[in-house]
Structures are given as structure tokens and as C-alpha cells.
């Protein structure tokens, strides 16, 4: 039985704690014993609600907010499933941006069931102004399409913008890059999805129908089987004889 | 072929169907005094004055038929009528060509002359050209009606000998009668002439079949290289090419617009049940990070 992750991603994950590459989906990192609970326990406070722009230090200017918001809006318009949040923070030493992004994404309580569903397709950009890092974290719904390598490559491509024009321009550039890259990923995903799953579903459906038919036939035979032992009835032409015997 | 190509195909079909492939016959009335000579035509393009009244370049008519037409047209003395069947396209517009021939052939001898001009091109055209001198507006209109009446004898394009003969006979008789009636004062007096010239200067252009005067002033009627070039161009082919190119451009634009619309439509990724990692509810820790500071 395949899972989407088996098809759309190579099945490699990174531990948010030690960043070790893992091949399976474990409950606990075999290297550092990292779990979601341990991460939540590390930041024992309530995070602010996930918004499009999160700037607790008020470091963004109005026009920067506007530009960021418009580029995020374009991405969300092109891919209505995806929700994007931009968070600019000054993280203390010893706190890793990736781990913090992972914590925010999992810790923030969704406002509703719909919000919980859309959280799976969330894309969080977290800029740590202290360590000068920009990290991107995605939910389960996207991570088999936007894998770590794609995220890293696009961030690397936008690095010049981060360096020369600041983190806001860098983030805008990264969002735009992702927006331009996603259609090809989507197309590939659609093709793979149709090819693999439809085939499997058809095959499964066919097998199920055949099994259902077989079961029904067996039931009919069992119901109409004579009380006395006799010759084994064949599928065709056995009913009238059996009926006669029963009525007799 | 994709479904979104159908409107453009329909457009192309409509355009092609809408192209008139047959040029209509028409009557042209010329004033030999005011119409400028064609000029710049080579000797081979202007046939010499025929001994008889018929010039048949493509040799469509038999000897007997030509003799028949000659004898028919030679009876007319007041206004000579010629039949010219030109091989291929006319080198200049029909009005200029007719003016050139009639002014050369008739000289100053006759007040009126007429010609049935047929261009034996792939799209045949037939013109009834009636020429006079110092024509005033009423005379011009009368001549136009006369020519149209001759053309109206034939419903379709006169391609057969009988049709040409019918037109030529009617035209010759009508123009001769007209010339005899107006023969009492074929030339107007000097004062009237100058007044008439002013009149013709104002409306010194041929009148079309529809009765609408073509607004060409005297200086515009000078033949230029462009006129010669324009007459040699195959306008119907150019029109077809133009429409085809426009249709292709429209098709390309339509495809581009449709592709753009298609590209801009919202996209949805396949939804699947997540396989939770590290017991986290929403994200399994797929992430990437870069440092944006110089090492």
C-alpha cells in the first residue's frame, strides 16, 4: 500500500531537532529522541495566532508590509489551498529558526476545523533577525510536494536578495520564486497522482467488484444447497434443479 | 484540434466565404477634356486603333463573329463604339485605360464614343466606357443610365459572344441616338464652355454604377507610378492573404489569451491523509534554512 509521501517525496525527512535525515516517519527521532512534545515543552508559552504578517517587534515598515502582503496574496490566489505566514522575530541565542517554526506551526491553535485543515497546507517563512537566518516550514499537506531540497534551493536562489536588499525583499523574492515554481510541481503531482492512484483505484475497484460477485454467488449457492448430500452444483443451470429438490 | 480553435476557424471560414470573387460590371463615364491621360504606359500596353471596331487579344472570338460585330458597329457614325477584349489584367485602372484608348482613337472627330472593355483575367471584369467632351452633370447622368441599361441586358457576367454582341448593339444604338439628339449642339459656346469647365471641375469625375460620384479632383486624376503599380497588383489575392494573415494572428492571440487564462486559474494540490511524524499534528518538520549574512 503506497502513501503519497512514498510517491511524491523520496521518503526522507529531517529531524527538526538534530536535522538528521530519517527514512521513515518515526514517533521519536532515533538520534536525539526529538518529539513534538519535547519541542512544545521547550517553549512553554502560548504563541500568537498565525497571521499573514507577524511582526511582534514592529520592525516592518508600512510599505514593506504592503509589498509582502501583496506577494503572499498572489501566491494564495494562485494556490487557494496554501496559506502563507511571514514571521519576523529576534530569537534569542540557542534557538533554531527551523525548530521555532515547527513549534509555531504545530502549537498555534486553529480557529476552526477549516483552519485546522488549511493548516496542513500552511507555509511559514520565519526570519530570525538575530542570527540572520530565514527558514521555511511547511505543513503535512505540502511537504510531499515542497520537499526540503526544493525549499532550500529556492532559499539559496533568493539569498542574494536577502544579502543585498534585506530580508523583506529577500522574502518577497522567495515567495515569488515559489509561486513560479509551484505550477510545474503541481503539474507533475497531478500527472503522478492520476497515473498511480487511478490505476490502483481502478484495479482495487475491479478486484473488489469481482470479490463481491464471488461472495454473492457463494451465498446464493449456500442458500440453495440441498439438505441431502448430492452432486456439487455447477454455476450454470443448477438453480432449477435445486429449487425442485427443495420444493419437493 | 482543441476546442478553443473553433471560433477562429469559423471566423476564417466566414471571411473566406465573404470574399467576393467576381467583380461586378460597371459603367464609366469619361470627359475626355478633363480626364488626365494615363501616361507612362508602354506601347505594347496600348493597342493601335483597330481597322475595324473589335480588338480581341485572347482570340476568344472567331473570324465570323468578329466580322459580325464589325459590320454591326460600323453602322454607327455619330458615335463610334469599340469592343476591346484585353488579355489578362488591365495595366491601369479601367477609367484611365478607356480614356487612353478612346482619346487616341477618336481624336477630336466625335463628340461621343463608347467602348465595351472586357479584361480576360481570372476574375473577369466588364466595363462599359462612354466618353464625351465638356459634359455637364445631366448629360453625364444620362450617359451613365444609358450604359447601365446596356449592361442590365445581361444578368450575369457577359462572357459569351452573344452577350457581348447584345451589349455592344444596345450601346452603339443608344449612344448614336443620343449623339444625334444632342448633335444639334454638340459643342457648346465659349462662354458656356468655360462655365461648363467649372462645372466639370467640380464634378469632373466618373460616376459609378451606384450613382455616387467618385470624389476625385483634377489633380488627383493624374496617373502616377502608384496607379500603374496598383493596377498590376492582384488585389483579390492581397485581400485573401490579408484576411488569412489577420485570421492567423487572431488565432495566435486567442491561443495566447486562452493559455494565459489557463495559466492563471487557481491550482489545487491533491489532498491526502497525512502520515504524522514525531506525533506533531500539522507539520512534520519539513523545512529549510539559510543564513543571509556574509561568511
PDB file of C-alpha atoms in Angstrom, chain B:
ATOM      1  CA  UNK B   1      -7.727  20.062 -32.716  1.00  0.00           C
ATOM      2  CA  UNK B   2      -8.508  21.780 -29.465  1.00  0.00           C
ATOM      3  CA  UNK B   3     -11.964  23.099 -28.890  1.00  0.00           C
ATOM      4  CA  UNK B   4     -10.877  26.676 -28.413  1.00  0.00           C
ATOM      5  CA  UNK B   5      -9.728  26.851 -32.038  1.00  0.00           C
ATOM      6  CA  UNK B   6     -13.275  26.566 -33.361  1.00  0.00           C
ATOM      7  CA  UNK B   7     -14.244  30.274 -33.138  1.00  0.00           C
ATOM      8  CA  UNK B   8     -11.197  31.239 -35.117  1.00  0.00           C
ATOM      9  CA  UNK B   9     -11.892  28.606 -37.738  1.00  0.00           C
ATOM     10  CA  UNK B  10     -15.419  29.893 -38.054  1.00  0.00           C
ATOM     11  CA  UNK B  11     -14.038  33.398 -38.417  1.00  0.00           C
ATOM     12  CA  UNK B  12     -11.667  32.290 -41.168  1.00  0.00           C
ATOM     13  CA  UNK B  13     -14.476  30.467 -42.955  1.00  0.00           C
ATOM     14  CA  UNK B  14     -16.722  33.500 -42.730  1.00  0.00           C
ATOM     15  CA  UNK B  15     -14.004  35.748 -44.061  1.00  0.00           C
ATOM     16  CA  UNK B  16     -13.262  33.436 -46.965  1.00  0.00           C
ATOM     17  CA  UNK B  17     -16.919  32.960 -47.788  1.00  0.00           C
ATOM     18  CA  UNK B  18     -17.451  36.694 -47.571  1.00  0.00           C
ATOM     19  CA  UNK B  19     -14.817  37.500 -50.194  1.00  0.00           C
ATOM     20  CA  UNK B  20     -16.487  38.437 -53.485  1.00  0.00           C
ATOM     21  CA  UNK B  21     -14.583  36.556 -56.157  1.00  0.00           C
ATOM     22  CA  UNK B  22     -16.491  38.074 -59.078  1.00  0.00           C
ATOM     23  CA  UNK B  23     -16.032  41.696 -59.869  1.00  0.00           C
ATOM     24  CA  UNK B  24     -19.217  43.358 -60.980  1.00  0.00           C
ATOM     25  CA  UNK B  25     -19.656  45.024 -64.326  1.00  0.00           C
ATOM     26  CA  UNK B  26     -19.867  48.754 -64.267  1.00  0.00           C
ATOM     27  CA  UNK B  27     -20.273  51.794 -66.375  1.00  0.00           C
ATOM     28  CA  UNK B  28     -17.711  54.558 -66.517  1.00  0.00           C
ATOM     29  CA  UNK B  29     -18.452  57.945 -67.986  1.00  0.00           C
ATOM     30  CA  UNK B  30     -15.414  59.973 -69.033  1.00  0.00           C
ATOM     31  CA  UNK B  31     -14.924  63.522 -70.062  1.00  0.00           C
ATOM     32  CA  UNK B  32     -12.054  63.456 -72.497  1.00  0.00           C
ATOM     33  CA  UNK B  33     -11.450  67.141 -71.903  1.00  0.00           C
ATOM     34  CA  UNK B  34     -10.952  66.840 -68.189  1.00  0.00           C
ATOM     35  CA  UNK B  35      -9.699  63.324 -67.593  1.00  0.00           C
ATOM     36  CA  UNK B  36      -5.943  63.192 -67.479  1.00  0.00           C
ATOM     37  CA  UNK B  37      -4.137  60.843 -69.850  1.00  0.00           C
ATOM     38  CA  UNK B  38      -2.892  57.599 -68.388  1.00  0.00           C
ATOM     39  CA  UNK B  39       0.681  58.185 -69.476  1.00  0.00           C
ATOM     40  CA  UNK B  40       3.658  56.026 -68.591  1.00  0.00           C
ATOM     41  CA  UNK B  41       2.144  53.131 -70.453  1.00  0.00           C
ATOM     42  CA  UNK B  42       4.337  51.164 -72.805  1.00  0.00           C
ATOM     43  CA  UNK B  43       3.479  50.881 -76.470  1.00  0.00           C
ATOM     44  CA  UNK B  44       2.582  47.234 -76.098  1.00  0.00           C
ATOM     45  CA  UNK B  45       0.030  48.049 -73.464  1.00  0.00           C
ATOM     46  CA  UNK B  46      -1.946  50.383 -75.708  1.00  0.00           C
ATOM     47  CA  UNK B  47      -3.262  48.731 -78.819  1.00  0.00           C
ATOM     48  CA  UNK B  48      -3.270  50.661 -82.045  1.00  0.00           C
ATOM     49  CA  UNK B  49      -6.511  51.961 -83.465  1.00  0.00           C
ATOM     50  CA  UNK B  50      -8.170  48.936 -84.975  1.00  0.00           C
ATOM     51  CA  UNK B  51      -9.073  48.903 -88.632  1.00  0.00           C
ATOM     52  CA  UNK B  52     -12.429  47.584 -87.589  1.00  0.00           C
ATOM     53  CA  UNK B  53     -14.117  48.041 -84.243  1.00  0.00           C
ATOM     54  CA  UNK B  54     -13.088  44.891 -82.419  1.00  0.00           C
ATOM     55  CA  UNK B  55      -9.854  44.062 -80.629  1.00  0.00           C
ATOM     56  CA  UNK B  56      -9.711  40.516 -79.362  1.00  0.00           C
ATOM     57  CA  UNK B  57      -6.338  39.885 -77.707  1.00  0.00           C
ATOM     58  CA  UNK B  58      -7.106  36.464 -76.230  1.00  0.00           C
ATOM     59  CA  UNK B  59      -8.667  35.384 -79.559  1.00  0.00           C
ATOM     60  CA  UNK B  60     -11.905  34.355 -77.994  1.00  0.00           C
ATOM     61  CA  UNK B  61     -13.982  35.309 -80.976  1.00  0.00           C
ATOM     62  CA  UNK B  62     -13.989  33.558 -84.272  1.00  0.00           C
ATOM     63  CA  UNK B  63     -13.409  35.348 -87.570  1.00  0.00           C
ATOM     64  CA  UNK B  64     -17.079  35.175 -88.365  1.00  0.00           C
ATOM     65  CA  UNK B  65     -18.057  36.606 -85.017  1.00  0.00           C
ATOM     66  CA  UNK B  66     -15.589  39.450 -85.357  1.00  0.00           C
ATOM     67  CA  UNK B  67     -16.886  40.241 -88.831  1.00  0.00           C
ATOM     68  CA  UNK B  68     -20.408  40.192 -87.497  1.00  0.00           C
ATOM     69  CA  UNK B  69     -19.542  42.631 -84.741  1.00  0.00           C
ATOM     70  CA  UNK B  70     -17.583  44.848 -87.120  1.00  0.00           C
ATOM     71  CA  UNK B  71     -20.451  45.108 -89.524  1.00  0.00           C
ATOM     72  CA  UNK B  72     -22.794  45.845 -86.678  1.00  0.00           C
ATOM     73  CA  UNK B  73     -20.676  48.575 -85.174  1.00  0.00           C
ATOM     74  CA  UNK B  74     -19.642  50.162 -88.452  1.00  0.00           C
ATOM     75  CA  UNK B  75     -23.200  51.359 -88.996  1.00  0.00           C
ATOM     76  CA  UNK B  76     -22.794  53.852 -86.215  1.00  0.00           C
ATOM     77  CA  UNK B  77     -21.344  57.101 -87.486  1.00  0.00           C
ATOM     78  CA  UNK B  78     -22.272  59.658 -84.880  1.00  0.00           C
ATOM     79  CA  UNK B  79     -20.536  57.866 -82.051  1.00  0.00           C
ATOM     80  CA  UNK B  80     -18.107  55.012 -82.689  1.00  0.00           C
ATOM     81  CA  UNK B  81     -18.357  52.024 -80.375  1.00  0.00           C
ATOM     82  CA  UNK B  82     -15.473  49.656 -79.873  1.00  0.00           C
ATOM     83  CA  UNK B  83     -15.194  46.230 -78.326  1.00  0.00           C
ATOM     84  CA  UNK B  84     -11.893  45.527 -76.605  1.00  0.00           C
ATOM     85  CA  UNK B  85     -11.224  42.161 -75.039  1.00  0.00           C
ATOM     86  CA  UNK B  86      -7.991  42.562 -73.139  1.00  0.00           C
ATOM     87  CA  UNK B  87      -5.855  39.590 -72.349  1.00  0.00           C
ATOM     88  CA  UNK B  88      -5.006  39.491 -68.670  1.00  0.00           C
ATOM     89  CA  UNK B  89      -5.358  42.321 -66.216  1.00  0.00           C
ATOM     90  CA  UNK B  90      -5.622  45.924 -67.202  1.00  0.00           C
ATOM     91  CA  UNK B  91      -2.325  47.774 -66.822  1.00  0.00           C
ATOM     92  CA  UNK B  92      -4.041  50.812 -65.294  1.00  0.00           C
ATOM     93  CA  UNK B  93      -7.481  51.403 -63.835  1.00  0.00           C
ATOM     94  CA  UNK B  94     -10.278  50.882 -66.336  1.00  0.00           C
ATOM     95  CA  UNK B  95     -11.184  54.565 -66.465  1.00  0.00           C
ATOM     96  CA  UNK B  96      -7.656  55.595 -67.376  1.00  0.00           C
ATOM     97  CA  UNK B  97      -7.251  52.772 -69.844  1.00  0.00           C
ATOM     98  CA  UNK B  98     -10.535  53.550 -71.545  1.00  0.00           C
ATOM     99  CA  UNK B  99      -9.715  57.221 -71.625  1.00  0.00           C
ATOM    100  CA  UNK B 100      -6.333  56.495 -73.172  1.00  0.00           C
ATOM    101  CA  UNK B 101      -7.768  54.317 -75.921  1.00  0.00           C
ATOM    102  CA  UNK B 102     -10.771  56.448 -76.775  1.00  0.00           C
ATOM    103  CA  UNK B 103      -8.878  59.724 -76.767  1.00  0.00           C
ATOM    104  CA  UNK B 104      -6.228  58.241 -79.074  1.00  0.00           C
ATOM    105  CA  UNK B 105      -8.628  56.505 -81.392  1.00  0.00           C
ATOM    106  CA  UNK B 106     -11.377  59.077 -81.731  1.00  0.00           C
ATOM    107  CA  UNK B 107      -9.272  62.246 -81.571  1.00  0.00           C
ATOM    108  CA  UNK B 108     -11.453  65.302 -81.908  1.00  0.00           C
ATOM    109  CA  UNK B 109     -13.726  63.853 -84.526  1.00  0.00           C
ATOM    110  CA  UNK B 110     -16.637  62.670 -82.447  1.00  0.00           C
ATOM    111  CA  UNK B 111     -18.483  64.225 -79.572  1.00  0.00           C
ATOM    112  CA  UNK B 112     -19.224  60.841 -78.071  1.00  0.00           C
ATOM    113  CA  UNK B 113     -17.604  57.453 -78.230  1.00  0.00           C
ATOM    114  CA  UNK B 114     -18.102  54.227 -76.361  1.00  0.00           C
ATOM    115  CA  UNK B 115     -16.292  51.023 -75.605  1.00  0.00           C
ATOM    116  CA  UNK B 116     -17.140  47.643 -74.185  1.00  0.00           C
ATOM    117  CA  UNK B 117     -13.961  46.714 -72.351  1.00  0.00           C
ATOM    118  CA  UNK B 118     -13.506  43.246 -71.055  1.00  0.00           C
ATOM    119  CA  UNK B 119     -10.486  42.138 -69.048  1.00  0.00           C
ATOM    120  CA  UNK B 120      -9.990  38.438 -69.622  1.00  0.00           C
ATOM    121  CA  UNK B 121      -8.371  37.843 -66.238  1.00  0.00           C
ATOM    122  CA  UNK B 122      -9.135  35.015 -63.780  1.00  0.00           C
ATOM    123  CA  UNK B 123     -11.782  37.270 -62.316  1.00  0.00           C
ATOM    124  CA  UNK B 124     -13.281  38.735 -65.486  1.00  0.00           C
ATOM    125  CA  UNK B 125     -14.399  42.329 -65.437  1.00  0.00           C
ATOM    126  CA  UNK B 126     -16.543  44.105 -67.954  1.00  0.00           C
ATOM    127  CA  UNK B 127     -16.746  47.840 -68.316  1.00  0.00           C
ATOM    128  CA  UNK B 128     -18.937  49.998 -70.463  1.00  0.00           C
ATOM    129  CA  UNK B 129     -16.952  53.171 -71.022  1.00  0.00           C
ATOM    130  CA  UNK B 130     -18.691  56.148 -72.549  1.00  0.00           C
ATOM    131  CA  UNK B 131     -16.632  59.212 -73.351  1.00  0.00           C
ATOM    132  CA  UNK B 132     -17.685  62.676 -74.328  1.00  0.00           C
ATOM    133  CA  UNK B 133     -16.355  66.166 -74.270  1.00  0.00           C
ATOM    134  CA  UNK B 134     -17.304  69.007 -71.963  1.00  0.00           C
ATOM    135  CA  UNK B 135     -20.005  67.003 -70.312  1.00  0.00           C
ATOM    136  CA  UNK B 136     -22.302  68.658 -67.881  1.00  0.00           C
ATOM    137  CA  UNK B 137     -23.844  66.862 -64.970  1.00  0.00           C
ATOM    138  CA  UNK B 138     -27.228  65.984 -66.592  1.00  0.00           C
ATOM    139  CA  UNK B 139     -25.522  64.638 -69.712  1.00  0.00           C
ATOM    140  CA  UNK B 140     -23.174  62.650 -67.555  1.00  0.00           C
ATOM    141  CA  UNK B 141     -26.066  61.100 -65.682  1.00  0.00           C
ATOM    142  CA  UNK B 142     -27.886  60.338 -68.913  1.00  0.00           C
ATOM    143  CA  UNK B 143     -24.837  58.581 -70.280  1.00  0.00           C
ATOM    144  CA  UNK B 144     -24.445  56.663 -67.086  1.00  0.00           C
ATOM    145  CA  UNK B 145     -28.011  55.462 -67.215  1.00  0.00           C
ATOM    146  CA  UNK B 146     -27.558  54.558 -70.818  1.00  0.00           C
ATOM    147  CA  UNK B 147     -24.515  52.448 -70.080  1.00  0.00           C
ATOM    148  CA  UNK B 148     -26.185  50.806 -67.119  1.00  0.00           C
ATOM    149  CA  UNK B 149     -29.185  49.972 -69.236  1.00  0.00           C
ATOM    150  CA  UNK B 150     -26.922  48.280 -71.762  1.00  0.00           C
ATOM    151  CA  UNK B 151     -25.250  46.296 -69.025  1.00  0.00           C
ATOM    152  CA  UNK B 152     -28.570  45.390 -67.483  1.00  0.00           C
ATOM    153  CA  UNK B 153     -29.484  43.455 -70.594  1.00  0.00           C
ATOM    154  CA  UNK B 154     -27.241  40.715 -69.307  1.00  0.00           C
ATOM    155  CA  UNK B 155     -27.893  39.288 -65.881  1.00  0.00           C
ATOM    156  CA  UNK B 156     -24.588  37.623 -65.394  1.00  0.00           C
ATOM    157  CA  UNK B 157     -21.033  38.371 -66.441  1.00  0.00           C
ATOM    158  CA  UNK B 158     -21.057  38.715 -70.248  1.00  0.00           C
ATOM    159  CA  UNK B 159     -18.592  36.071 -71.244  1.00  0.00           C
ATOM    160  CA  UNK B 160     -20.230  34.684 -74.318  1.00  0.00           C
ATOM    161  CA  UNK B 161     -20.234  36.173 -77.741  1.00  0.00           C
ATOM    162  CA  UNK B 162     -23.997  36.622 -77.694  1.00  0.00           C
ATOM    163  CA  UNK B 163     -23.785  38.648 -74.504  1.00  0.00           C
ATOM    164  CA  UNK B 164     -21.053  40.900 -75.794  1.00  0.00           C
ATOM    165  CA  UNK B 165     -22.931  41.353 -79.025  1.00  0.00           C
ATOM    166  CA  UNK B 166     -26.083  42.257 -77.183  1.00  0.00           C
ATOM    167  CA  UNK B 167     -24.371  44.835 -75.026  1.00  0.00           C
ATOM    168  CA  UNK B 168     -22.431  46.280 -77.939  1.00  0.00           C
ATOM    169  CA  UNK B 169     -25.535  46.534 -80.142  1.00  0.00           C
ATOM    170  CA  UNK B 170     -27.577  48.192 -77.457  1.00  0.00           C
ATOM    171  CA  UNK B 171     -24.792  50.540 -76.509  1.00  0.00           C
ATOM    172  CA  UNK B 172     -23.995  51.503 -80.090  1.00  0.00           C
ATOM    173  CA  UNK B 173     -27.586  52.223 -80.969  1.00  0.00           C
ATOM    174  CA  UNK B 174     -28.235  54.118 -77.793  1.00  0.00           C
ATOM    175  CA  UNK B 175     -25.111  56.229 -77.958  1.00  0.00           C
ATOM    176  CA  UNK B 176     -25.693  57.043 -81.614  1.00  0.00           C
ATOM    177  CA  UNK B 177     -29.250  58.085 -80.938  1.00  0.00           C
ATOM    178  CA  UNK B 178     -28.028  60.136 -78.017  1.00  0.00           C
ATOM    179  CA  UNK B 179     -25.317  61.720 -80.158  1.00  0.00           C
ATOM    180  CA  UNK B 180     -27.810  62.542 -82.923  1.00  0.00           C
ATOM    181  CA  UNK B 181     -30.205  64.142 -80.473  1.00  0.00           C
ATOM    182  CA  UNK B 182     -27.522  66.222 -78.925  1.00  0.00           C
ATOM    183  CA  UNK B 183     -25.839  66.748 -82.296  1.00  0.00           C
ATOM    184  CA  UNK B 184     -27.621  69.997 -82.836  1.00  0.00           C
ATOM    185  CA  UNK B 185     -25.390  71.489 -80.208  1.00  0.00           C
ATOM    186  CA  UNK B 186     -22.539  69.059 -79.911  1.00  0.00           C
ATOM    187  CA  UNK B 187     -20.161  71.740 -78.827  1.00  0.00           C
ATOM    188  CA  UNK B 188     -21.195  74.484 -76.526  1.00  0.00           C
ATOM    189  CA  UNK B 189     -20.159  78.065 -76.905  1.00  0.00           C
ATOM    190  CA  UNK B 190     -17.044  79.530 -75.458  1.00  0.00           C
ATOM    191  CA  UNK B 191     -18.780  81.190 -72.521  1.00  0.00           C
ATOM    192  CA  UNK B 192     -20.803  78.124 -71.827  1.00  0.00           C
ATOM    193  CA  UNK B 193     -17.709  76.083 -72.261  1.00  0.00           C
ATOM    194  CA  UNK B 194     -15.872  77.945 -69.549  1.00  0.00           C
ATOM    195  CA  UNK B 195     -18.890  77.647 -67.307  1.00  0.00           C
ATOM    196  CA  UNK B 196     -19.137  74.019 -68.172  1.00  0.00           C
ATOM    197  CA  UNK B 197     -15.487  73.531 -67.387  1.00  0.00           C
ATOM    198  CA  UNK B 198     -16.065  74.985 -63.974  1.00  0.00           C
ATOM    199  CA  UNK B 199     -18.923  72.600 -63.607  1.00  0.00           C
ATOM    200  CA  UNK B 200     -16.858  69.648 -64.696  1.00  0.00           C
ATOM    201  CA  UNK B 201     -14.048  70.800 -62.493  1.00  0.00           C
ATOM    202  CA  UNK B 202     -16.418  70.492 -59.620  1.00  0.00           C
ATOM    203  CA  UNK B 203     -17.726  67.142 -60.691  1.00  0.00           C
ATOM    204  CA  UNK B 204     -15.305  66.102 -63.318  1.00  0.00           C
ATOM    205  CA  UNK B 205     -15.126  62.534 -62.267  1.00  0.00           C
ATOM    206  CA  UNK B 206     -16.739  59.383 -63.495  1.00  0.00           C
ATOM    207  CA  UNK B 207     -19.958  58.367 -61.902  1.00  0.00           C
ATOM    208  CA  UNK B 208     -20.179  54.844 -60.673  1.00  0.00           C
ATOM    209  CA  UNK B 209     -22.905  52.293 -61.183  1.00  0.00           C
ATOM    210  CA  UNK B 210     -24.444  53.146 -57.865  1.00  0.00           C
ATOM    211  CA  UNK B 211     -24.828  56.717 -58.973  1.00  0.00           C
ATOM    212  CA  UNK B 212     -22.429  58.037 -56.365  1.00  0.00           C
ATOM    213  CA  UNK B 213     -19.851  60.373 -57.856  1.00  0.00           C
ATOM    214  CA  UNK B 214     -16.294  59.385 -57.120  1.00  0.00           C
ATOM    215  CA  UNK B 215     -14.679  62.327 -55.427  1.00  0.00           C
ATOM    216  CA  UNK B 216     -11.544  62.648 -57.494  1.00  0.00           C
ATOM    217  CA  UNK B 217     -10.414  66.132 -58.298  1.00  0.00           C
ATOM    218  CA  UNK B 218      -8.466  67.060 -61.398  1.00  0.00           C
ATOM    219  CA  UNK B 219      -5.048  66.887 -59.804  1.00  0.00           C
ATOM    220  CA  UNK B 220      -5.867  63.538 -58.261  1.00  0.00           C
ATOM    221  CA  UNK B 221      -6.673  62.031 -61.619  1.00  0.00           C
ATOM    222  CA  UNK B 222      -3.059  62.382 -62.742  1.00  0.00           C
ATOM    223  CA  UNK B 223      -1.654  58.934 -63.272  1.00  0.00           C
ATOM    224  CA  UNK B 224       1.285  58.176 -61.113  1.00  0.00           C
ATOM    225  CA  UNK B 225       3.641  55.261 -60.747  1.00  0.00           C
ATOM    226  CA  UNK B 226       1.487  54.169 -57.872  1.00  0.00           C
ATOM    227  CA  UNK B 227      -1.546  53.894 -60.166  1.00  0.00           C
ATOM    228  CA  UNK B 228       0.407  51.699 -62.520  1.00  0.00           C
ATOM    229  CA  UNK B 229       1.686  49.576 -59.674  1.00  0.00           C
ATOM    230  CA  UNK B 230      -1.736  49.381 -58.083  1.00  0.00           C
ATOM    231  CA  UNK B 231      -3.270  48.246 -61.346  1.00  0.00           C
ATOM    232  CA  UNK B 232      -0.744  45.451 -61.664  1.00  0.00           C
ATOM    233  CA  UNK B 233      -1.324  44.146 -58.168  1.00  0.00           C
ATOM    234  CA  UNK B 234      -3.722  41.304 -57.673  1.00  0.00           C
ATOM    235  CA  UNK B 235      -5.932  42.940 -55.112  1.00  0.00           C
ATOM    236  CA  UNK B 236      -8.183  39.963 -54.594  1.00  0.00           C
ATOM    237  CA  UNK B 237      -5.191  37.799 -53.745  1.00  0.00           C
ATOM    238  CA  UNK B 238      -3.832  40.504 -51.489  1.00  0.00           C
ATOM    239  CA  UNK B 239      -7.192  40.725 -49.792  1.00  0.00           C
ATOM    240  CA  UNK B 240      -7.314  36.972 -49.259  1.00  0.00           C
ATOM    241  CA  UNK B 241      -3.760  36.985 -47.934  1.00  0.00           C
ATOM    242  CA  UNK B 242      -4.507  39.898 -45.646  1.00  0.00           C
ATOM    243  CA  UNK B 243      -7.583  38.222 -44.224  1.00  0.00           C
ATOM    244  CA  UNK B 244      -5.734  34.934 -43.811  1.00  0.00           C
ATOM    245  CA  UNK B 245      -2.843  36.608 -42.030  1.00  0.00           C
ATOM    246  CA  UNK B 246      -5.265  38.514 -39.807  1.00  0.00           C
ATOM    247  CA  UNK B 247      -7.065  35.279 -39.010  1.00  0.00           C
ATOM    248  CA  UNK B 248      -3.785  33.557 -38.151  1.00  0.00           C
ATOM    249  CA  UNK B 249      -2.766  36.459 -35.938  1.00  0.00           C
ATOM    250  CA  UNK B 250      -6.171  36.335 -34.280  1.00  0.00           C
ATOM    251  CA  UNK B 251      -5.776  32.611 -33.778  1.00  0.00           C
ATOM    252  CA  UNK B 252      -2.378  33.068 -32.169  1.00  0.00           C
ATOM    253  CA  UNK B 253      -3.708  35.845 -29.948  1.00  0.00           C
ATOM    254  CA  UNK B 254      -6.681  33.699 -28.961  1.00  0.00           C
ATOM    255  CA  UNK B 255      -4.442  30.769 -28.106  1.00  0.00           C
ATOM    256  CA  UNK B 256      -2.150  33.008 -26.093  1.00  0.00           C
ATOM    257  CA  UNK B 257      -5.072  34.541 -24.229  1.00  0.00           C
ATOM    258  CA  UNK B 258      -6.528  31.118 -23.505  1.00  0.00           C
ATOM    259  CA  UNK B 259      -3.169  29.865 -22.326  1.00  0.00           C
ATOM    260  CA  UNK B 260      -2.813  32.898 -20.136  1.00  0.00           C
ATOM    261  CA  UNK B 261      -6.272  32.336 -18.671  1.00  0.00           C
ATOM    262  CA  UNK B 262      -5.454  28.695 -18.160  1.00  0.00           C
ATOM    263  CA  UNK B 263      -2.170  29.573 -16.505  1.00  0.00           C
ATOM    264  CA  UNK B 264      -3.893  31.985 -14.152  1.00  0.00           C
ATOM    265  CA  UNK B 265      -6.601  29.667 -12.960  1.00  0.00           C
ATOM    266  CA  UNK B 266      -6.238  28.514  -9.346  1.00  0.00           C
ATOM    267  CA  UNK B 267      -4.434  25.227  -8.837  1.00  0.00           C
ATOM    268  CA  UNK B 268      -5.116  22.643  -6.171  1.00  0.00           C
ATOM    269  CA  UNK B 269      -2.734  20.008  -4.981  1.00  0.00           C
ATOM    270  CA  UNK B 270      -4.022  16.505  -4.388  1.00  0.00           C
ATOM    271  CA  UNK B 271      -5.231  16.111  -0.835  1.00  0.00           C
ATOM    272  CA  UNK B 272      -4.108  13.109   1.151  1.00  0.00           C
ATOM    273  CA  UNK B 273      -4.247  11.898   4.680  1.00  0.00           C
ATOM    274  CA  UNK B 274      -1.011  12.932   6.360  1.00  0.00           C
ATOM    275  CA  UNK B 275       1.309  10.438   7.935  1.00  0.00           C
ATOM    276  CA  UNK B 276       2.150  12.109  11.222  1.00  0.00           C
ATOM    277  CA  UNK B 277       5.728  12.355  12.295  1.00  0.00           C
ATOM    278  CA  UNK B 278       7.022  12.945  15.800  1.00  0.00           C
ATOM    279  CA  UNK B 279       3.365  12.991  16.881  1.00  0.00           C
ATOM    280  CA  UNK B 280       3.012  16.515  15.551  1.00  0.00           C
ATOM    281  CA  UNK B 281      -0.482  17.492  14.374  1.00  0.00           C
ATOM    282  CA  UNK B 282       0.170  19.875  11.473  1.00  0.00           C
ATOM    283  CA  UNK B 283       3.771  19.827  10.373  1.00  0.00           C
ATOM    284  CA  UNK B 284       6.298  17.055  10.272  1.00  0.00           C
ATOM    285  CA  UNK B 285       9.237  19.398  10.319  1.00  0.00           C
ATOM    286  CA  UNK B 286       9.879  19.743   6.600  1.00  0.00           C
ATOM    287  CA  UNK B 287      11.854  22.911   6.449  1.00  0.00           C
ATOM    288  CA  UNK B 288      14.912  24.624   5.113  1.00  0.00           C
ATOM    289  CA  UNK B 289      17.056  27.430   6.360  1.00  0.00           C
ATOM    290  CA  UNK B 290      19.686  29.780   5.010  1.00  0.00           C
ATOM    291  CA  UNK B 291      21.887  32.342   6.647  1.00  0.00           C
ATOM    292  CA  UNK B 292      21.780  35.707   4.961  1.00  0.00           C
ATOM    293  CA  UNK B 293      24.985  37.082   6.269  1.00  0.00           C
ATOM    294  CA  UNK B 294      28.388  37.116   4.581  1.00  0.00           C
ATOM    295  CA  UNK B 295      30.697  34.437   5.918  1.00  0.00           C
TER     296      UNK B 295
END
